Short mmCIF file of C-alpha atoms in Angstrom, two decimals:
data_model
loop_
_atom_site.label_atom_id
_atom_site.label_comp_id
_atom_site.label_asym_id
_atom_site.label_seq_id
_atom_site.Cartn_x
_atom_site.Cartn_y
_atom_site.Cartn_z
CA MET C 27 19.09 -51.27 -9.49
CA LEU C 28 19.09 -47.44 -10.48
CA ASP C 29 19.60 -44.50 -8.27
CA ASN C 30 17.27 -41.71 -8.12
CA ASN C 31 18.80 -39.21 -10.19
CA GLN C 32 18.78 -41.42 -13.17
CA GLU C 33 15.25 -42.72 -11.99
CA PHE C 34 14.17 -38.93 -12.62
CA LYS C 35 15.57 -39.01 -16.21
CA GLN C 36 14.02 -42.40 -17.27
CA SER C 37 10.37 -41.37 -16.31
CA GLU C 38 10.94 -37.70 -17.84
CA LYS C 39 7.59 -37.80 -20.19
CA SER C 40 6.97 -36.15 -22.88
CA ILE C 41 4.60 -32.90 -22.13
CA GLY C 42 4.40 -31.28 -26.03
CA CYS C 43 4.86 -28.09 -26.39
CA LEU C 44 2.01 -26.53 -23.92
CA GLY C 45 4.27 -27.34 -21.02
CA PHE C 46 6.68 -25.42 -23.34
CA ALA C 47 4.74 -22.28 -23.94
CA VAL C 48 4.08 -22.55 -19.94
CA CYS C 49 7.93 -21.94 -19.83
CA GLY C 50 7.63 -19.29 -22.22
CA LEU C 51 4.67 -17.33 -20.06
CA SER C 52 7.00 -17.66 -16.86
CA PHE C 53 9.12 -14.88 -18.24
CA ILE C 54 6.48 -12.31 -18.67
CA PRO C 55 7.85 -10.33 -15.91
CA LEU C 56 5.47 -10.47 -12.65
CA ILE C 57 1.99 -12.60 -14.03
CA GLY C 58 5.13 -14.42 -14.89
CA VAL C 59 5.78 -15.59 -11.45
CA LEU C 60 2.21 -17.91 -11.72
CA PHE C 61 2.97 -19.69 -14.80
CA GLY C 62 6.22 -20.58 -13.64
CA ILE C 63 5.08 -21.54 -10.55
CA ILE C 64 3.06 -24.10 -12.91
CA ALA C 65 5.40 -25.08 -14.78
CA ILE C 66 7.46 -25.92 -11.41
CA VAL C 67 4.18 -28.25 -9.68
CA TRP C 68 4.15 -29.64 -14.38
CA GLY C 69 7.58 -31.38 -13.74
CA VAL C 70 7.63 -32.22 -11.17
CA THR C 71 4.84 -34.47 -11.26
CA ALA C 72 5.91 -35.00 -15.31
CA LYS C 73 9.12 -35.96 -13.42
CA ASN C 74 10.73 -32.80 -16.24
CA LEU C 75 13.96 -31.31 -15.14
CA LYS C 76 13.70 -29.15 -18.41
CA LEU C 77 10.24 -28.14 -17.58
CA ILE C 78 11.22 -26.84 -13.56
CA ILE C 79 14.55 -24.98 -14.33
CA VAL C 80 12.57 -23.52 -17.33
CA GLY C 81 9.84 -22.30 -14.80
CA VAL C 82 12.99 -21.71 -11.54
CA ALA C 83 14.74 -19.02 -14.15
CA GLY C 84 11.63 -17.08 -15.49
CA ILE C 85 11.10 -17.23 -11.69
CA LEU C 86 14.90 -15.99 -10.74
CA LEU C 87 13.88 -13.47 -13.94
CA THR C 88 10.94 -11.12 -12.28
CA VAL C 89 13.43 -11.06 -8.87
CA VAL C 90 16.03 -9.66 -10.79
CA ILE C 91 13.89 -7.12 -12.31
CA TYR C 92 12.24 -5.63 -10.39
CA GLY C 93 14.40 -5.92 -7.90
CA SER C 94 16.09 -3.93 -10.38
CA LEU C 95 14.15 -0.92 -10.31
CA GLY C 96 13.12 -0.98 -6.78
CA TYR C 97 17.48 -0.22 -6.78
CA PHE C 98 17.76 1.84 -9.28
CA GLY C 99 13.76 3.97 -8.70
CA PHE C 100 14.31 4.71 -4.57
CA VAL C 101 18.11 3.56 -3.86
CA GLN C 102 20.60 4.71 -5.64
CA GLU C 103 21.08 8.30 -5.68
CA GLY C 104 22.21 10.53 -8.61
CA GLY C 105 20.32 8.56 -11.31
CA VAL C 106 18.07 9.39 -13.90
CA TYR C 107 14.82 8.55 -11.30
CA ASP C 108 16.41 11.55 -9.85
CA GLU C 109 15.70 14.00 -11.66
CA LEU C 110 12.38 12.31 -13.09
CA ARG C 111 11.75 13.33 -9.38
CA ALA C 112 12.56 16.15 -9.37
CA LYS C 113 10.92 17.38 -13.12
CA MET C 114 8.06 15.68 -11.30
CA ALA C 115 8.28 17.61 -7.76
CA LYS C 116 8.91 20.80 -9.79
CA THR C 117 5.34 20.19 -12.07
CA GLN C 118 3.03 19.08 -8.89
CA LEU C 119 5.29 23.07 -6.98
CA THR C 120 3.59 24.72 -10.25
CA SER C 121 0.27 23.08 -10.47
CA ALA C 122 0.26 23.52 -6.18
CA VAL C 123 0.40 27.50 -6.79
CA GLN C 124 -2.00 27.81 -8.90
CA SER C 125 -4.59 25.89 -6.43
CA ILE C 126 -2.67 28.23 -3.76
CA GLU C 127 -3.96 31.25 -4.80
CA PHE C 128 -7.57 29.91 -6.02
CA TYR C 129 -8.22 29.36 -3.04
CA LYS C 130 -7.09 32.77 -1.97
CA ILE C 131 -9.61 33.79 -4.88
CA GLN C 132 -12.30 31.82 -3.17
CA ASN C 133 -11.71 32.46 0.69
CA GLY C 134 -9.86 36.24 1.04
CA LYS C 135 -6.62 34.71 2.65
CA TYR C 136 -4.18 32.29 1.77
CA PRO C 137 -5.05 28.70 3.10
CA GLU C 138 -2.97 28.19 6.14
CA SER C 139 -1.63 24.89 5.89
CA LEU C 140 -0.83 22.76 2.70
CA ASP C 141 -2.61 20.09 4.94
CA VAL C 142 -6.20 22.70 4.75
CA LEU C 143 -5.55 22.81 1.26
CA GLN C 144 -5.96 19.70 1.15
CA LYS C 145 -8.95 19.41 2.20
CA SER C 146 -10.24 22.11 0.09
CA LEU C 147 -10.20 20.14 -3.06
CA PRO C 148 -12.27 18.04 -4.60
CA GLU C 149 -12.19 14.34 -4.34
CA ASN C 150 -10.48 13.21 -7.90
CA SER C 151 -8.02 16.28 -7.59
CA PHE C 152 -4.94 15.96 -9.96
CA VAL C 153 -3.17 18.46 -7.85
CA PHE C 154 -0.97 16.75 -6.09
CA LEU C 155 0.86 18.17 -2.57
CA TYR C 156 3.01 15.60 -1.15
CA ASP C 157 5.93 15.65 -1.56
CA ALA C 158 7.47 13.85 -4.79
CA ALA C 159 11.08 14.49 -4.01
CA GLN C 160 11.26 12.46 -0.85
CA VAL C 161 12.05 8.80 -1.43
CA ASN C 162 10.96 7.61 1.70
CA MET C 163 8.14 6.07 1.34
CA ASP C 164 6.87 5.41 5.05
CA GLN C 165 5.49 8.93 5.32
CA ALA C 166 3.95 10.70 2.94
CA ARG C 167 5.31 14.23 3.23
CA PHE C 168 4.27 18.15 2.53
CA TYR C 169 6.29 20.50 0.27
CA TYR C 170 7.75 22.91 2.23
CA TYR C 171 4.37 25.67 2.56
CA GLU C 172 5.51 29.23 4.49
CA ILE C 173 2.65 31.98 4.79
CA ILE C 174 5.15 35.55 5.23
CA ASP C 175 2.49 37.83 4.87
CA GLU C 176 -1.25 38.01 4.06
CA ASN C 177 -0.18 38.59 0.35
CA SER C 178 2.43 36.36 -0.69
CA TYR C 179 3.77 32.62 0.19
CA HIS C 180 6.70 30.28 -0.63
CA ILE C 181 6.88 26.67 -1.34
CA ARG C 182 8.84 24.08 -2.50
CA SER C 183 9.69 20.35 -1.64
CA TYR C 184 12.73 19.36 0.34
CA GLY C 185 14.60 18.03 -2.29
CA ARG C 186 16.11 13.99 -1.97
CA ASP C 187 18.25 14.47 1.40
CA GLY C 188 14.55 15.65 3.33
CA ILE C 189 16.55 19.42 5.35
CA ILE C 190 14.76 21.85 4.08
CA ASN C 191 17.38 25.64 2.34
CA THR C 192 19.84 22.50 1.10
CA ALA C 193 21.28 22.45 -2.58
CA ASP C 194 18.72 19.77 -4.16
CA ASP C 195 15.18 21.94 -2.68
CA ILE C 196 13.13 21.94 -5.70
CA LEU C 197 10.93 25.85 -6.55
CA PRO C 198 8.38 26.09 -8.42
CA ALA C 199 8.31 28.08 -11.92
CA GLN C 200 8.35 30.98 -10.98
CA ILE C 201 4.70 32.97 -12.48
CA GLU C 202 3.77 37.29 -12.39
CA ASN C 203 0.95 38.64 -10.82
CA VAL C 204 0.89 35.85 -7.63
CA GLY C 205 2.15 35.98 -4.41
CA LEU C 206 4.42 33.56 -4.56
CA VAL C 207 7.97 34.41 -3.00
CA ALA C 208 10.43 31.38 -5.89
CA ASP C 209 13.76 32.80 -3.72
CA TYR C 210 12.91 33.70 -0.10
CA GLN C 211 15.18 31.70 2.55
CA VAL C 212 13.68 29.92 5.31
CA VAL C 213 15.13 30.46 8.18
CA THR C 214 15.87 27.78 10.58
CA GLY C 215 16.01 27.63 14.13
CA LEU C 216 20.42 26.16 13.59
#
């Protein structure tokens, strides 16, 4: 009398190279999950343990890759992704300054808020007014924007910590002959 494990090994059928090609496709991140599931189902129906193991390994690779990308991109502080977000925020702030100045030319005054500016932009505009340095994806947050007087304003990123007037705040590149006051100190109610 054979136990289940011996019966499983004895009934293994040759699946040919197509089965292992499907297993190989299971190592492609993201779409490999589909091929991994196909390999597992094929392995169970053909009673082929190798096919099942390789299919599971392909799925686990996708989980590990995307899990580590999520960690390094959104959780780890001080990594390369923080630097990239800071550079992106600086670039976006500089383009926002240009849009603010264009708004003033069209309307004779600076926009009351970035929401007003956002609504005045074309539908598929490449100007992004949401703070790129913010890691929290639960709610999008506009850059900090304040009109100082009728001829000047200040805009900055809150930085990773989300608190204004801290060392991680990001300022736009200085542009001459515009109303931007880059070295303005924000007065907080604390």
